[in-house]
PDB file of C-alpha atoms in Angstrom:
ATOM      1  CA  MET A   1      63.571  17.258  17.058  1.00  0.00           C
ATOM      2  CA  THR A   2      65.980  19.563  18.836  1.00  0.00           C
ATOM      3  CA  ILE A   3      67.074  21.263  15.595  1.00  0.00           C
ATOM      4  CA  VAL A   4      63.499  22.341  14.833  1.00  0.00           C
ATOM      5  CA  ILE A   5      63.047  23.774  18.334  1.00  0.00           C
ATOM      6  CA  ALA A   6      66.328  25.679  18.045  1.00  0.00           C
ATOM      7  CA  LEU A   7      65.340  27.070  14.629  1.00  0.00           C
ATOM      8  CA  MET A   8      61.980  28.206  15.975  1.00  0.00           C
ATOM      9  CA  LEU A   9      63.483  29.954  19.000  1.00  0.00           C
ATOM     10  CA  VAL A  10      65.717  32.050  16.718  1.00  0.00           C
ATOM     11  CA  ALA A  11      62.879  32.679  14.259  1.00  0.00           C
ATOM     12  CA  ALA A  12      60.526  33.605  17.111  1.00  0.00           C
ATOM     13  CA  PHE A  13      62.829  36.281  18.481  1.00  0.00           C
ATOM     14  CA  CYS A  14      63.534  37.741  15.030  1.00  0.00           C
ATOM     15  CA  HIS A  15      59.831  37.835  14.190  1.00  0.00           C
ATOM     16  CA  ALA A  16      58.820  39.506  17.439  1.00  0.00           C
ATOM     17  CA  LEU A  17      61.544  42.122  17.103  1.00  0.00           C
ATOM     18  CA  TRP A  18      60.698  43.149  13.534  1.00  0.00           C
ATOM     19  CA  ASN A  19      57.014  43.427  14.438  1.00  0.00           C
ATOM     20  CA  ALA A  20      57.879  45.615  17.411  1.00  0.00           C
ATOM     21  CA  LEU A  21      60.093  47.810  15.232  1.00  0.00           C
ATOM     22  CA  ILE A  22      57.329  48.308  12.654  1.00  0.00           C
ATOM     23  CA  LYS A  23      54.800  49.092  15.390  1.00  0.00           C
ATOM     24  CA  HIS A  24      57.213  51.597  16.968  1.00  0.00           C
ATOM     25  CA  ALA A  25      58.153  53.319  13.681  1.00  0.00           C
ATOM     26  CA  ASP A  26      57.013  56.883  13.055  1.00  0.00           C
ATOM     27  CA  ASP A  27      55.660  55.820   9.653  1.00  0.00           C
ATOM     28  CA  ARG A  28      54.653  52.139   9.692  1.00  0.00           C
ATOM     29  CA  ILE A  29      53.749  51.929   6.012  1.00  0.00           C
ATOM     30  CA  GLY A  30      56.994  53.605   5.035  1.00  0.00           C
ATOM     31  CA  ALA A  31      59.053  51.425   7.370  1.00  0.00           C
ATOM     32  CA  MET A  32      57.426  48.280   5.985  1.00  0.00           C
ATOM     33  CA  THR A  33      58.196  49.536   2.472  1.00  0.00           C
ATOM     34  CA  VAL A  34      61.858  49.932   3.376  1.00  0.00           C
ATOM     35  CA  MET A  35      61.666  46.460   4.896  1.00  0.00           C
ATOM     36  CA  SER A  36      60.408  45.117   1.563  1.00  0.00           C
ATOM     37  CA  VAL A  37      63.182  46.839  -0.382  1.00  0.00           C
ATOM     38  CA  THR A  38      65.775  45.380   1.983  1.00  0.00           C
ATOM     39  CA  GLU A  39      64.377  41.884   1.476  1.00  0.00           C
ATOM     40  CA  ILE A  40      64.315  42.360  -2.306  1.00  0.00           C
ATOM     41  CA  VAL A  41      67.961  43.437  -2.408  1.00  0.00           C
ATOM     42  CA  ILE A  42      69.062  40.438  -0.330  1.00  0.00           C
ATOM     43  CA  VAL A  43      67.096  37.696  -2.091  1.00  0.00           C
ATOM     44  CA  ALA A  44      67.512  39.122  -5.623  1.00  0.00           C
ATOM     45  CA  SER A  45      71.215  38.402  -5.322  1.00  0.00           C
ATOM     46  CA  LEU A  46      70.378  34.737  -4.683  1.00  0.00           C
ATOM     47  CA  VAL A  47      67.930  34.154  -7.546  1.00  0.00           C
ATOM     48  CA  PHE A  48      70.626  33.171 -10.016  1.00  0.00           C
ATOM     49  CA  VAL A  49      72.600  31.193  -7.457  1.00  0.00           C
ATOM     50  CA  VAL A  50      69.984  28.739  -6.206  1.00  0.00           C
ATOM     51  CA  SER A  51      68.635  25.911  -8.322  1.00  0.00           C
ATOM     52  CA  PRO A  52      65.462  26.554 -10.396  1.00  0.00           C
ATOM     53  CA  LEU A  53      62.128  26.333  -8.622  1.00  0.00           C
ATOM     54  CA  PRO A  54      60.252  23.159  -9.691  1.00  0.00           C
ATOM     55  CA  PHE A  55      57.386  23.872 -12.086  1.00  0.00           C
ATOM     56  CA  ALA A  56      54.834  22.267  -9.758  1.00  0.00           C
ATOM     57  CA  ALA A  57      55.703  24.790  -7.026  1.00  0.00           C
ATOM     58  CA  TRP A  58      54.862  27.922  -9.056  1.00  0.00           C
ATOM     59  CA  PRO A  59      51.043  27.817  -8.631  1.00  0.00           C
ATOM     60  CA  ILE A  60      51.515  27.278  -4.894  1.00  0.00           C
ATOM     61  CA  LEU A  61      53.976  30.166  -4.805  1.00  0.00           C
ATOM     62  CA  ALA A  62      51.506  32.473  -6.574  1.00  0.00           C
ATOM     63  CA  LEU A  63      48.761  31.662  -4.068  1.00  0.00           C
ATOM     64  CA  SER A  64      51.142  32.217  -1.174  1.00  0.00           C
ATOM     65  CA  VAL A  65      52.173  35.642  -2.486  1.00  0.00           C
ATOM     66  CA  ILE A  66      48.520  36.744  -2.496  1.00  0.00           C
ATOM     67  CA  VAL A  67      47.951  35.527   1.061  1.00  0.00           C
ATOM     68  CA  HIS A  68      51.190  37.109   2.301  1.00  0.00           C
ATOM     69  CA  PHE A  69      50.130  40.416   0.763  1.00  0.00           C
ATOM     70  CA  CYS A  70      46.777  40.229   2.553  1.00  0.00           C
ATOM     71  CA  TYR A  71      48.650  39.414   5.769  1.00  0.00           C
ATOM     72  CA  ARG A  72      50.753  42.574   5.573  1.00  0.00           C
ATOM     73  CA  LEU A  73      47.706  44.754   4.970  1.00  0.00           C
ATOM     74  CA  CYS A  74      45.768  43.133   7.813  1.00  0.00           C
ATOM     75  CA  LEU A  75      48.773  43.505  10.105  1.00  0.00           C
ATOM     76  CA  LEU A  76      49.013  47.235   9.408  1.00  0.00           C
ATOM     77  CA  LEU A  77      45.284  47.604  10.049  1.00  0.00           C
ATOM     78  CA  ALA A  78      45.501  45.628  13.295  1.00  0.00           C
ATOM     79  CA  TYR A  79      48.346  47.772  14.603  1.00  0.00           C
ATOM     80  CA  ARG A  80      46.315  50.900  13.918  1.00  0.00           C
ATOM     81  CA  GLN A  81      43.460  49.596  16.049  1.00  0.00           C
ATOM     82  CA  GLY A  82      45.169  48.172  19.112  1.00  0.00           C
ATOM     83  CA  ASP A  83      48.267  47.896  21.279  1.00  0.00           C
ATOM     84  CA  PHE A  84      51.085  45.674  20.082  1.00  0.00           C
ATOM     85  CA  SER A  85      51.092  43.715  23.365  1.00  0.00           C
ATOM     86  CA  GLN A  86      47.406  42.811  22.888  1.00  0.00           C
ATOM     87  CA  ILE A  87      46.976  42.398  19.117  1.00  0.00           C
ATOM     88  CA  TYR A  88      50.192  40.439  18.543  1.00  0.00           C
ATOM     89  CA  PRO A  89      49.498  37.627  21.075  1.00  0.00           C
ATOM     90  CA  LEU A  90      45.922  37.125  19.876  1.00  0.00           C
ATOM     91  CA  ALA A  91      46.849  37.022  16.184  1.00  0.00           C
ATOM     92  CA  ARG A  92      49.793  34.713  16.712  1.00  0.00           C
ATOM     93  CA  GLY A  93      48.188  32.571  19.398  1.00  0.00           C
ATOM     94  CA  ALA A  94      45.120  31.653  17.377  1.00  0.00           C
ATOM     95  CA  SER A  95      47.015  30.741  14.198  1.00  0.00           C
ATOM     96  CA  PRO A  96      48.459  27.310  15.208  1.00  0.00           C
ATOM     97  CA  LEU A  97      45.004  25.842  15.810  1.00  0.00           C
ATOM     98  CA  ILE A  98      43.804  27.073  12.433  1.00  0.00           C
ATOM     99  CA  ALA A  99      47.034  25.906  10.776  1.00  0.00           C
ATOM    100  CA  ALA A 100      46.702  22.436  12.310  1.00  0.00           C
ATOM    101  CA  PHE A 101      43.152  22.188  10.945  1.00  0.00           C
ATOM    102  CA  PHE A 102      44.211  23.380   7.467  1.00  0.00           C
ATOM    103  CA  ALA A 103      47.191  20.996   7.468  1.00  0.00           C
ATOM    104  CA  TYR A 104      44.890  18.086   8.282  1.00  0.00           C
ATOM    105  CA  ALA A 105      42.327  19.136   5.670  1.00  0.00           C
ATOM    106  CA  PHE A 106      44.711  19.878   2.792  1.00  0.00           C
ATOM    107  CA  LEU A 107      47.948  18.019   3.556  1.00  0.00           C
ATOM    108  CA  GLY A 108      46.582  15.049   5.467  1.00  0.00           C
ATOM    109  CA  GLU A 109      48.762  15.787   8.500  1.00  0.00           C
ATOM    110  CA  ALA A 110      47.263  14.613  11.780  1.00  0.00           C
ATOM    111  CA  LEU A 111      48.839  15.516  15.104  1.00  0.00           C
ATOM    112  CA  SER A 112      49.200  12.872  17.786  1.00  0.00           C
ATOM    113  CA  ALA A 113      47.207  13.210  21.014  1.00  0.00           C
ATOM    114  CA  ARG A 114      50.284  14.513  22.813  1.00  0.00           C
ATOM    115  CA  GLN A 115      51.025  17.062  20.101  1.00  0.00           C
ATOM    116  CA  THR A 116      47.404  18.200  20.059  1.00  0.00           C
ATOM    117  CA  ILE A 117      47.456  18.798  23.807  1.00  0.00           C
ATOM    118  CA  GLY A 118      50.729  20.702  23.446  1.00  0.00           C
ATOM    119  CA  VAL A 119      49.309  22.921  20.701  1.00  0.00           C
ATOM    120  CA  LEU A 120      46.196  23.647  22.765  1.00  0.00           C
ATOM    121  CA  LEU A 121      48.223  24.538  25.846  1.00  0.00           C
ATOM    122  CA  ILE A 122      50.577  26.820  23.947  1.00  0.00           C
ATOM    123  CA  CYS A 123      47.735  28.558  22.104  1.00  0.00           C
ATOM    124  CA  GLY A 124      45.715  28.967  25.288  1.00  0.00           C
ATOM    125  CA  GLY A 125      48.624  30.441  27.187  1.00  0.00           C
ATOM    126  CA  VAL A 126      49.569  32.742  24.321  1.00  0.00           C
ATOM    127  CA  VAL A 127      46.049  34.069  23.757  1.00  0.00           C
ATOM    128  CA  ALA A 128      45.698  34.667  27.517  1.00  0.00           C
ATOM    129  CA  LEU A 129      48.472  37.246  27.275  1.00  0.00           C
ATOM    130  CA  SER A 130      46.222  39.515  25.193  1.00  0.00           C
ATOM    131  CA  PHE A 131      43.154  39.564  27.433  1.00  0.00           C
ATOM    132  CA  GLY A 132      41.739  42.907  28.401  1.00  0.00           C
ATOM    133  CA  GLY A 133      41.154  46.236  26.684  1.00  0.00           C
ATOM    134  CA  LYS A 134      40.080  45.045  23.229  1.00  0.00           C
ATOM    135  CA  ASN A 135      36.870  45.792  21.388  1.00  0.00           C
ATOM    136  CA  ARG A 136      35.146  43.551  18.852  1.00  0.00           C
ATOM    137  CA  LYS A 137      36.782  45.244  15.872  1.00  0.00           C
ATOM    138  CA  GLN A 138      40.269  44.674  17.313  1.00  0.00           C
ATOM    139  CA  VAL A 139      39.488  41.014  17.990  1.00  0.00           C
ATOM    140  CA  MET A 140      38.116  40.411  14.506  1.00  0.00           C
ATOM    141  CA  THR A 141      41.096  42.103  12.842  1.00  0.00           C
ATOM    142  CA  ALA A 142      43.543  40.090  14.946  1.00  0.00           C
ATOM    143  CA  LEU A 143      41.713  36.864  14.054  1.00  0.00           C
ATOM    144  CA  LEU A 144      41.820  37.818  10.380  1.00  0.00           C
ATOM    145  CA  VAL A 145      45.596  38.147  10.713  1.00  0.00           C
ATOM    146  CA  ALA A 146      45.614  34.684  12.331  1.00  0.00           C
ATOM    147  CA  VAL A 147      43.742  33.185   9.368  1.00  0.00           C
ATOM    148  CA  CYS A 148      46.270  34.721   6.973  1.00  0.00           C
ATOM    149  CA  ILE A 149      49.175  33.370   9.023  1.00  0.00           C
ATOM    150  CA  SER A 150      47.785  29.842   9.172  1.00  0.00           C
ATOM    151  CA  SER A 151      46.898  29.898   5.473  1.00  0.00           C
ATOM    152  CA  TYR A 152      50.311  30.934   4.173  1.00  0.00           C
ATOM    153  CA  THR A 153      52.012  28.548   6.622  1.00  0.00           C
ATOM    154  CA  VAL A 154      50.201  25.541   5.140  1.00  0.00           C
ATOM    155  CA  ILE A 155      50.623  26.809   1.570  1.00  0.00           C
ATOM    156  CA  ASP A 156      54.353  27.384   2.034  1.00  0.00           C
ATOM    157  CA  ALA A 157      54.789  23.979   3.661  1.00  0.00           C
ATOM    158  CA  ALA A 158      53.340  22.390   0.526  1.00  0.00           C
ATOM    159  CA  GLY A 159      55.488  24.502  -1.796  1.00  0.00           C
ATOM    160  CA  ALA A 160      58.762  24.112   0.100  1.00  0.00           C
ATOM    161  CA  ARG A 161      58.420  20.325   0.160  1.00  0.00           C
ATOM    162  CA  ILE A 162      58.485  20.142  -3.641  1.00  0.00           C
ATOM    163  CA  GLY A 163      61.982  19.498  -4.898  1.00  0.00           C
ATOM    164  CA  LYS A 164      65.226  18.529  -3.238  1.00  0.00           C
ATOM    165  CA  SER A 165      65.777  21.761  -1.287  1.00  0.00           C
ATOM    166  CA  PRO A 166      63.479  24.441   0.166  1.00  0.00           C
ATOM    167  CA  LEU A 167      66.012  27.182  -0.642  1.00  0.00           C
ATOM    168  CA  PRO A 168      64.621  28.082  -4.117  1.00  0.00           C
ATOM    169  CA  TYR A 169      61.140  28.417  -2.647  1.00  0.00           C
ATOM    170  CA  ILE A 170      62.455  30.539   0.243  1.00  0.00           C
ATOM    171  CA  VAL A 171      64.169  32.911  -2.189  1.00  0.00           C
ATOM    172  CA  TRP A 172      61.228  33.264  -4.568  1.00  0.00           C
ATOM    173  CA  ILE A 173      58.496  33.658  -1.948  1.00  0.00           C
ATOM    174  CA  ASN A 174      60.399  36.451  -0.217  1.00  0.00           C
ATOM    175  CA  LEU A 175      61.253  38.161  -3.505  1.00  0.00           C
ATOM    176  CA  LEU A 176      57.736  38.130  -4.958  1.00  0.00           C
ATOM    177  CA  GLU A 177      56.003  38.949  -1.674  1.00  0.00           C
ATOM    178  CA  SER A 178      58.234  41.948  -1.106  1.00  0.00           C
ATOM    179  CA  LEU A 179      57.899  43.115  -4.718  1.00  0.00           C
ATOM    180  CA  GLY A 180      54.112  42.931  -4.435  1.00  0.00           C
ATOM    181  CA  TYR A 181      54.027  45.080  -1.330  1.00  0.00           C
ATOM    182  CA  LEU A 182      56.528  47.558  -2.801  1.00  0.00           C
ATOM    183  CA  ILE A 183      54.393  48.038  -5.921  1.00  0.00           C
ATOM    184  CA  PHE A 184      51.342  48.567  -3.725  1.00  0.00           C
ATOM    185  CA  ALA A 185      53.127  51.118  -1.528  1.00  0.00           C
ATOM    186  CA  LEU A 186      54.480  53.051  -4.494  1.00  0.00           C
ATOM    187  CA  ALA A 187      51.032  53.169  -6.106  1.00  0.00           C
ATOM    188  CA  TRP A 188      49.411  54.301  -2.870  1.00  0.00           C
ATOM    189  CA  ARG A 189      51.950  56.727  -1.483  1.00  0.00           C
ATOM    190  CA  ARG A 190      53.832  57.568  -4.671  1.00  0.00           C
ATOM    191  CA  ARG A 191      56.645  60.052  -4.042  1.00  0.00           C
ATOM    192  CA  ALA A 192      55.916  60.231  -0.331  1.00  0.00           C
ATOM    193  CA  THR A 193      56.768  56.542   0.103  1.00  0.00           C
ATOM    194  CA  PHE A 194      60.429  57.118   0.977  1.00  0.00           C
ATOM    195  CA  ARG A 195      60.122  60.569   2.549  1.00  0.00           C
ATOM    196  CA  LEU A 196      60.680  59.117   5.969  1.00  0.00           C
ATOM    197  CA  GLN A 197      62.374  60.146   9.143  1.00  0.00           C
ATOM    198  CA  ARG A 198      65.716  58.548   9.915  1.00  0.00           C
ATOM    199  CA  GLN A 199      64.137  56.290  12.537  1.00  0.00           C
ATOM    200  CA  SER A 200      61.700  54.729  10.052  1.00  0.00           C
ATOM    201  CA  TRP A 201      64.529  54.050   7.601  1.00  0.00           C
ATOM    202  CA  GLN A 202      66.606  52.373  10.291  1.00  0.00           C
ATOM    203  CA  TYR A 203      63.716  50.298  11.593  1.00  0.00           C
ATOM    204  CA  GLY A 204      62.753  49.250   8.080  1.00  0.00           C
ATOM    205  CA  LEU A 205      66.282  48.129   7.206  1.00  0.00           C
ATOM    206  CA  VAL A 206      66.684  46.088  10.376  1.00  0.00           C
ATOM    207  CA  SER A 207      63.184  44.643   9.998  1.00  0.00           C
ATOM    208  CA  GLY A 208      63.999  43.501   6.470  1.00  0.00           C
ATOM    209  CA  VAL A 209      66.954  41.439   7.644  1.00  0.00           C
ATOM    210  CA  LEU A 210      65.087  40.050  10.655  1.00  0.00           C
ATOM    211  CA  GLY A 211      61.939  39.245   8.689  1.00  0.00           C
ATOM    212  CA  LEU A 212      63.845  37.448   5.956  1.00  0.00           C
ATOM    213  CA  LEU A 213      65.831  35.359   8.433  1.00  0.00           C
ATOM    214  CA  ALA A 214      62.778  34.532  10.551  1.00  0.00           C
ATOM    215  CA  TYR A 215      60.623  33.186   7.751  1.00  0.00           C
ATOM    216  CA  ALA A 216      63.477  31.396   6.002  1.00  0.00           C
ATOM    217  CA  LEU A 217      63.997  29.405   9.199  1.00  0.00           C
ATOM    218  CA  VAL A 218      60.271  28.694   9.463  1.00  0.00           C
ATOM    219  CA  ILE A 219      60.007  27.373   5.902  1.00  0.00           C
ATOM    220  CA  TYR A 220      63.043  25.184   6.416  1.00  0.00           C
ATOM    221  CA  ALA A 221      61.513  23.795   9.627  1.00  0.00           C
ATOM    222  CA  LEU A 222      58.275  23.048   7.757  1.00  0.00           C
ATOM    223  CA  THR A 223      60.222  20.589   5.609  1.00  0.00           C
ATOM    224  CA  LEU A 224      61.438  18.785   8.727  1.00  0.00           C
ATOM    225  CA  ALA A 225      58.300  18.535  10.871  1.00  0.00           C
ATOM    226  CA  GLN A 226      54.489  18.751  10.831  1.00  0.00           C
ATOM    227  CA  VAL A 227      52.837  22.098  10.164  1.00  0.00           C
ATOM    228  CA  GLY A 228      50.816  22.139  13.403  1.00  0.00           C
ATOM    229  CA  ALA A 229      53.821  21.497  15.612  1.00  0.00           C
ATOM    230  CA  VAL A 230      56.064  24.010  13.816  1.00  0.00           C
ATOM    231  CA  SER A 231      53.321  26.644  13.871  1.00  0.00           C
ATOM    232  CA  ALA A 232      52.814  26.193  17.610  1.00  0.00           C
ATOM    233  CA  LEU A 233      56.525  26.366  18.396  1.00  0.00           C
ATOM    234  CA  ARG A 234      56.794  29.473  16.268  1.00  0.00           C
ATOM    235  CA  GLU A 235      54.366  31.259  18.547  1.00  0.00           C
ATOM    236  CA  ILE A 236      56.946  31.365  21.305  1.00  0.00           C
ATOM    237  CA  SER A 237      57.571  34.693  19.578  1.00  0.00           C
ATOM    238  CA  VAL A 238      54.570  36.002  21.489  1.00  0.00           C
ATOM    239  CA  ILE A 239      56.517  35.806  24.748  1.00  0.00           C
ATOM    240  CA  PHE A 240      59.251  37.932  23.195  1.00  0.00           C
ATOM    241  CA  GLY A 241      56.665  40.188  21.546  1.00  0.00           C
ATOM    242  CA  THR A 242      54.700  40.802  24.720  1.00  0.00           C
ATOM    243  CA  LEU A 243      57.856  41.622  26.653  1.00  0.00           C
ATOM    244  CA  LEU A 244      58.871  44.084  23.939  1.00  0.00           C
ATOM    245  CA  GLY A 245      55.384  45.590  23.904  1.00  0.00           C
ATOM    246  CA  VAL A 246      55.248  46.121  27.657  1.00  0.00           C
ATOM    247  CA  TYR A 247      58.817  47.022  28.554  1.00  0.00           C
ATOM    248  CA  TRP A 248      60.022  48.731  25.367  1.00  0.00           C
ATOM    249  CA  LEU A 249      56.901  50.112  23.696  1.00  0.00           C
ATOM    250  CA  LYS A 250      55.400  50.766  27.153  1.00  0.00           C
ATOM    251  CA  LYS A 251      51.970  49.408  26.227  1.00  0.00           C
ATOM    252  CA  SER A 252      49.618  48.499  29.039  1.00  0.00           C
ATOM    253  CA  ASN A 253      48.754  44.915  29.836  1.00  0.00           C
ATOM    254  CA  THR A 254      47.846  44.523  33.479  1.00  0.00           C
ATOM    255  CA  ARG A 255      47.701  40.753  33.391  1.00  0.00           C
ATOM    256  CA  LEU A 256      51.252  40.573  32.137  1.00  0.00           C
ATOM    257  CA  ALA A 257      52.429  43.018  34.763  1.00  0.00           C
ATOM    258  CA  VAL A 258      51.264  40.596  37.427  1.00  0.00           C
ATOM    259  CA  SER A 259      52.396  37.243  36.051  1.00  0.00           C
ATOM    260  CA  PHE A 260      52.817  35.125  32.936  1.00  0.00           C
ATOM    261  CA  PRO A 261      50.327  32.326  32.235  1.00  0.00           C
ATOM    262  CA  PRO A 262      52.113  28.953  32.418  1.00  0.00           C
ATOM    263  CA  LEU A 263      53.292  27.650  29.052  1.00  0.00           C
ATOM    264  CA  PRO A 264      54.485  24.108  28.407  1.00  0.00           C
ATOM    265  CA  SER A 265      58.073  23.445  27.453  1.00  0.00           C
ATOM    266  CA  PRO A 266      58.685  23.439  23.671  1.00  0.00           C
ATOM    267  CA  TRP A 267      60.015  19.911  24.106  1.00  0.00           C
ATOM    268  CA  ALA A 268      56.481  18.795  25.027  1.00  0.00           C
ATOM    269  CA  LEU A 269      55.763  18.817  21.292  1.00  0.00           C
ATOM    270  CA  SER A 270      57.720  15.726  20.334  1.00  0.00           C
ATOM    271  CA  PHE A 271      57.966  15.134  16.582  1.00  0.00           C
TER     272      PHE A 271
END
């Protein structure tokens, strides 16, 4: 479906950019806190506008909030241990395979042979971008991020498909996830949470808008197509992320400096 591919291209760029901004911020925890506040302000204004979230979706939403919270913590830890241009591709590249397995196990979604080959090719090419310069701890942390990504993708697919529209779920998942992280940051950093340099404030504000838009598009796409295919297409963000890491953040990746591994066209994943 062309609409799903278009949605994922926009979401991929937004996701890569907000990750690069957080990595580049002077205070990553503070910038991510500002990001959370920005998301809260935006979605809180929509809570009373959208239709009520179906009762059956609330337990799924609660589980997703926990996994999203773990994802943010693991992401911060991963960025402390390695370069953006190496950690980001590995974490994102491994997640579609795990998501496809989870979707088959819990949602009964099976990819066709062609889709499976497409997912494998995309994941292989994406992970290849991160080769070199990582130790075991960096690899394990990046893979832990990948497990979190694949888990909340499958959970949110199940929750967003309940009811007539995914919009209530999109609003509530972003509101509760951001509130959870904000409470954590305030408890941890207390008064120092918002004592940030101007750059961290700016990056956090922009990241909040980009992050909200990126995942809203992903959840909507999950109601239109299979989890494995959407997850794989989403990882086109790694191309954007690696370019940002090398040419903006100036992180080393000698393989990338020479050439890009070949990746199949997104249209190879027919729905």
